[in-house]
Tab-separated table of C-alpha atoms in Angstrom:
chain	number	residue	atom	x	y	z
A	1	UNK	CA	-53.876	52.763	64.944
A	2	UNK	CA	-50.338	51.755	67.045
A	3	UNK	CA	-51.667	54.055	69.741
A	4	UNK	CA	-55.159	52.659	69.604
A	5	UNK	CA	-53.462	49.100	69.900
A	6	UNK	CA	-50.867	50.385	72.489
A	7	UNK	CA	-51.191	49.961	76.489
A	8	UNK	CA	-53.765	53.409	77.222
A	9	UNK	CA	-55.211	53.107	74.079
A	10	UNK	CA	-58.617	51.482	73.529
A	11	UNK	CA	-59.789	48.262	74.819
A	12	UNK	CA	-61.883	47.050	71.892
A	13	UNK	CA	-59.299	47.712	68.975
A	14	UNK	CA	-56.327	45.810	71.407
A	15	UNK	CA	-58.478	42.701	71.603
A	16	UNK	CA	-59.350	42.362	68.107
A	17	UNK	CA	-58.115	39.620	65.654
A	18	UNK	CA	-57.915	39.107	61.957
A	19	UNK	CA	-61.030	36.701	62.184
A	20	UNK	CA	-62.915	38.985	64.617
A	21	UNK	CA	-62.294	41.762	61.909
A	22	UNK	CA	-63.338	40.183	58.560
A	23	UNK	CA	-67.258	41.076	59.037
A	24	UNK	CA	-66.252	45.066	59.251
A	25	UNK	CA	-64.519	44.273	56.280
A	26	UNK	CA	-67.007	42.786	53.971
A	27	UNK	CA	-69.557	45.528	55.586
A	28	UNK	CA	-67.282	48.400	54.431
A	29	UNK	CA	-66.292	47.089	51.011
A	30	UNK	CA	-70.744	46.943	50.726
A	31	UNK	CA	-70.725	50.422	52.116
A	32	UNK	CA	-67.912	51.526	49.373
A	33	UNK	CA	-70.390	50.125	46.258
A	34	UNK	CA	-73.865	51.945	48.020
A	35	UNK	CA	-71.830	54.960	47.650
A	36	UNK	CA	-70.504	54.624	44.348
A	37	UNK	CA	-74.372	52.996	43.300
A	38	UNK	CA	-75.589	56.305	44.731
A	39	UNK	CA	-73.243	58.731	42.844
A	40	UNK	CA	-72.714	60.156	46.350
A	41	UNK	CA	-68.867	61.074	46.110
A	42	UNK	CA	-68.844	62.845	49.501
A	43	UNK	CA	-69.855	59.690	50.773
A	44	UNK	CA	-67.414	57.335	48.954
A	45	UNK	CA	-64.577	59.298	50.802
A	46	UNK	CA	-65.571	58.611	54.166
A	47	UNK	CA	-66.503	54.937	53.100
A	48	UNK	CA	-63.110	54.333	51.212
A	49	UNK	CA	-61.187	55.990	54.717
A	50	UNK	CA	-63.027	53.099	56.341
A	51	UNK	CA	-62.009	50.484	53.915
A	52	UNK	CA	-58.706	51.968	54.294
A	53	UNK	CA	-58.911	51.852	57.733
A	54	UNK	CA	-59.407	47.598	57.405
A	55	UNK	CA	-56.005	47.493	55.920
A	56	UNK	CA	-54.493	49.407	58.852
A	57	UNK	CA	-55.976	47.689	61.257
A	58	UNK	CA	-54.890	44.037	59.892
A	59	UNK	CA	-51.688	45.172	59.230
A	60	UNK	CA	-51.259	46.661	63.179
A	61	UNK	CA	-52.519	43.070	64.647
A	62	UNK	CA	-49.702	41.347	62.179
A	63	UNK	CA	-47.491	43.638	64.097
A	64	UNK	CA	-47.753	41.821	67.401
A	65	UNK	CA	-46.450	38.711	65.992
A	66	UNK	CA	-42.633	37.858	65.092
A	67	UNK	CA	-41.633	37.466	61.254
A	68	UNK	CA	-41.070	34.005	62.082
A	69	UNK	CA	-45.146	33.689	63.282
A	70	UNK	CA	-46.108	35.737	60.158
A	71	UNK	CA	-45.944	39.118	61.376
A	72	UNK	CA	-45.541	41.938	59.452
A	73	UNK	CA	-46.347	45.793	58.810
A	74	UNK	CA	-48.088	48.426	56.908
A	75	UNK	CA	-45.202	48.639	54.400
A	76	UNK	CA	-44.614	45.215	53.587
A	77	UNK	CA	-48.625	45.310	52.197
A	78	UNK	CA	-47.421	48.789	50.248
A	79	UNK	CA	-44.435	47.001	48.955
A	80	UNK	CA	-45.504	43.577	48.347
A	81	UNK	CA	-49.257	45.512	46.266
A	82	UNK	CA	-46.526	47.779	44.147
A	83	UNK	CA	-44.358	44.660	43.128
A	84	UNK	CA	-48.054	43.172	41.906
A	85	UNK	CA	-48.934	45.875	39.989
A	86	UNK	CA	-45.141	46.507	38.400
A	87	UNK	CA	-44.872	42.426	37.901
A	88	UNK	CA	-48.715	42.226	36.266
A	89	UNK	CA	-48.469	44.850	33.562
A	90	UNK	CA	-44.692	44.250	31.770
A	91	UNK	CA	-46.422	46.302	28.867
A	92	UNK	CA	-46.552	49.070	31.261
A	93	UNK	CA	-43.657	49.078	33.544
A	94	UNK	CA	-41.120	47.047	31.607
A	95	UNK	CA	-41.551	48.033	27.966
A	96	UNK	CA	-42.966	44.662	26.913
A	97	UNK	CA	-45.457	44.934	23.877
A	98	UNK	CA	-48.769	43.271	24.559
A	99	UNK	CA	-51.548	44.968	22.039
A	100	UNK	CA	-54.676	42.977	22.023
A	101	UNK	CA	-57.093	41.881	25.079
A	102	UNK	CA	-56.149	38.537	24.273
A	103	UNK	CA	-52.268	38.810	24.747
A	104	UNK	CA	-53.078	40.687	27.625
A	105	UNK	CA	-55.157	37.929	29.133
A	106	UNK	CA	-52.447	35.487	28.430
A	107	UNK	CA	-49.577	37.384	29.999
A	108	UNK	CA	-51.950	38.598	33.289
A	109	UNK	CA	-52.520	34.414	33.337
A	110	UNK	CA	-48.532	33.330	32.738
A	111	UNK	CA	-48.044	35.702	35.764
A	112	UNK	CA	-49.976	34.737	38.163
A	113	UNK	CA	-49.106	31.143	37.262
A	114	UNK	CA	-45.604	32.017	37.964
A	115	UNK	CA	-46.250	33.648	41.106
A	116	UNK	CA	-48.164	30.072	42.021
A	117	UNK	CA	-45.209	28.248	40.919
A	118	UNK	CA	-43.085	30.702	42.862
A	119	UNK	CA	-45.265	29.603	45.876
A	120	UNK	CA	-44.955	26.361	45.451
A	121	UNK	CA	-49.162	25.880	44.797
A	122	UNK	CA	-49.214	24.758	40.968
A	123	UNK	CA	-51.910	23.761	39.457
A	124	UNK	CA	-52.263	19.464	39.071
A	125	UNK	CA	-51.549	18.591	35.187
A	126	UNK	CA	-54.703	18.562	33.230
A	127	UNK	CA	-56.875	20.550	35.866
A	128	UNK	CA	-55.831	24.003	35.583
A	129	UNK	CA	-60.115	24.820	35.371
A	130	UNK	CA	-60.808	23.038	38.653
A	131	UNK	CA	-57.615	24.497	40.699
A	132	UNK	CA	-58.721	27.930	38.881
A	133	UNK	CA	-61.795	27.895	40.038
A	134	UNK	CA	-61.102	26.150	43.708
A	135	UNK	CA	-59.080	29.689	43.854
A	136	UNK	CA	-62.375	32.034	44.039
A	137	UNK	CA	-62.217	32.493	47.934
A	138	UNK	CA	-65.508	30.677	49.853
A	139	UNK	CA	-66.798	33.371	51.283
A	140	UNK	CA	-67.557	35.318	47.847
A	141	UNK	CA	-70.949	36.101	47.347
A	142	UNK	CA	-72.673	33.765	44.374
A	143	UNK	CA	-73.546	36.847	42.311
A	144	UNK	CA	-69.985	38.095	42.576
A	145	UNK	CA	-68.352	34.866	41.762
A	146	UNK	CA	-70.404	33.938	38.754
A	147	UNK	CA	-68.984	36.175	36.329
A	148	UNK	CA	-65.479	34.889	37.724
A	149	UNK	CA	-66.860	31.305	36.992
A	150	UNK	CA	-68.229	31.765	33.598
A	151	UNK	CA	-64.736	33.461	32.554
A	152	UNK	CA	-62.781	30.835	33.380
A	153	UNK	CA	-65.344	28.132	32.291
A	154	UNK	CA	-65.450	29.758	29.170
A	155	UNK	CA	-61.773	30.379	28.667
A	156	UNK	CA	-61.294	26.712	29.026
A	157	UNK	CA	-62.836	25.955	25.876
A	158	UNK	CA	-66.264	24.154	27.553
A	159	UNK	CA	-69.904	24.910	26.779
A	160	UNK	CA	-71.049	27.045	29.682
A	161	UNK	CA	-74.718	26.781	28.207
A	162	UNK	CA	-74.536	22.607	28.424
A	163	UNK	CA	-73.045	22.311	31.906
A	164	UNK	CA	-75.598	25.554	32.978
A	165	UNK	CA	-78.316	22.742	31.735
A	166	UNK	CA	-76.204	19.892	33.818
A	167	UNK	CA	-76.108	22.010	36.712
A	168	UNK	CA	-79.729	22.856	36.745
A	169	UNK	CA	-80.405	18.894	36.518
A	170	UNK	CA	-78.894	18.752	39.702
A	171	UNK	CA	-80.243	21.517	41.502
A	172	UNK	CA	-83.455	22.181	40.335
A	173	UNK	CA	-84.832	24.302	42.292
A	174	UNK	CA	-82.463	26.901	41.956
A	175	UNK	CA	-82.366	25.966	37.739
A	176	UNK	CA	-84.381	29.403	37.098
A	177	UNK	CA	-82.686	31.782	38.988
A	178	UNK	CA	-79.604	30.399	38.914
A	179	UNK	CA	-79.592	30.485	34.594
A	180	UNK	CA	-80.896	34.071	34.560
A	181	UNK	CA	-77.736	35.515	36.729
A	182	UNK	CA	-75.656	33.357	34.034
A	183	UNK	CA	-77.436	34.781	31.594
A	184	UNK	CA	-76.467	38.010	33.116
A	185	UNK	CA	-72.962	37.196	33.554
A	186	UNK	CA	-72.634	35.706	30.051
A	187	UNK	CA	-73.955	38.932	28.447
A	188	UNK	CA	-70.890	41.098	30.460
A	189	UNK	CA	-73.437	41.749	32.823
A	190	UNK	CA	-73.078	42.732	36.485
A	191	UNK	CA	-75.055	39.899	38.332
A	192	UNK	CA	-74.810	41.743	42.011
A	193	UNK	CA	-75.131	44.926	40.611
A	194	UNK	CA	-78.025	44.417	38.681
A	195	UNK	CA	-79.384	42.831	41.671
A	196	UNK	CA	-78.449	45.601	43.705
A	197	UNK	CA	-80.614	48.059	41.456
A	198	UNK	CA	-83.846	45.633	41.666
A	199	UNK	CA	-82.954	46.091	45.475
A	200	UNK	CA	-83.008	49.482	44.964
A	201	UNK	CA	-85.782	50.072	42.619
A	202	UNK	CA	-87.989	47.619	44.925
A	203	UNK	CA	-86.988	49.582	48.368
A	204	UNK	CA	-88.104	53.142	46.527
A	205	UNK	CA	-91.450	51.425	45.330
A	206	UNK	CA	-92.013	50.280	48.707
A	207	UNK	CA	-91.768	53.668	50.283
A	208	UNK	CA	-94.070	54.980	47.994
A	209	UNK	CA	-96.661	52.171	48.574
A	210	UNK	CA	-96.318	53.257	52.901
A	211	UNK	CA	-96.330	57.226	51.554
A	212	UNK	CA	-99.868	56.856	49.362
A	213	UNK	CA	-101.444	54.563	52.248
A	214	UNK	CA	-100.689	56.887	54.598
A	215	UNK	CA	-102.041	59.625	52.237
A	216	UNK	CA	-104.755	57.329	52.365
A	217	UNK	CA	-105.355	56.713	55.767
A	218	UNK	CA	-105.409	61.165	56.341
A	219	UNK	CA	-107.824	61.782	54.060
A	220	UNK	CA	-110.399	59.161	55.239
């Protein structure tokens, strides 16, 4: 990747950017869960080398800057994702007893509010839900986000059912679709997967509507 970034290397991966790179992102993390929908595990390692290859790549632009701009390298996104996973599971890593899914939940939540605090991005008294949720990042799909949203909705002690009804008031042209993926997401459901197998299911029943016409269309 340095030499592909580096004067004789190749024009199109010097004059890429973090922003010009995010849709090659998003495409490859898709590619990763066709593979994995598919069961096709020669195909997940090619697709995960070119998820893989995302991280490189953002971490060799972050290169060209200074520290003091933001830079940084390779390692420190290696370092920084194996002080995550050491600091999120103390029951793990640090002999800390945590038994039930429920003091787990509570301990992966006192974390990562500590790591906000430690950033200086706390959460306003008395809205923890709305800075929560304000966290999901914009760009997440709707299906993806949902069960995200319904978690923390629930968590918080409200009535996802009532405000599902509220929301639906609001928008209601979307009041149909939008409760069934709840629905889905309430149940422990996969909303985008699911969705993703319809997809699937609809594509193969489509191919074999164009194979029997043309079947059709030889015999006559």
């Amino acid at each position: 990747m340095d030499r592909l970034r580096s004067p004789g290397g190749c024009p199109w991966d010097a004059e890429q950017t973090h922003a010009s790179l995010i849709p090659y992102a998003l495409e490859e993390a898709y590619e990763v869960a066709d593979a994995v929908d598919r069961e096709d595990w020669d195909e997940l390692v090619e697709e995960l080398g070119d998820l893989l290859l995302q991280v490189v790549f953002h971490a060799r632009v972050a290169e060209d800057r200074t520290r003091a701009e933001g830079g940084f390298t390779i390692d420190d996104v290696a370092n920084s994702l194996v002080a995550k996973l050491v600091r999120r599971h103390p029951h793990v890593f640090e002999g800390v007893e945590l038994t039930t899914e429920d003091e787990l939940y509570a301990n992966w939540e006192n974390v990562k509010r500590a790591e906000r605090e430690a950033k200086g991005s706390t959460d306003t008294k008395g809205r923890e839900l709305a800075a929560s949720l304000a966290r999901i990042p914009r760009g997440t799909p709707p299906t993806v986000a949902l069960p995200k949203v319904a978690e923390k909705v629930g968590k918080a002690g409200l009535d996802v059912a009532d405000l599902a009804r509220e929301a639906s008031s609001a928008e209601p042209e979307g009041a149909v679709l939008g409760e069934a993926l709840l629905d889905v997401a309430v149940r422990g459901g996969d909303p985008d997967g699911e969705l993703r197998a319809w997809l699937a299911a609809f594509v193969a029943a489509a191919g074999a509507a164009e194979e029997a016409a043309a079947r059709g269309e030889g015999e006559a």
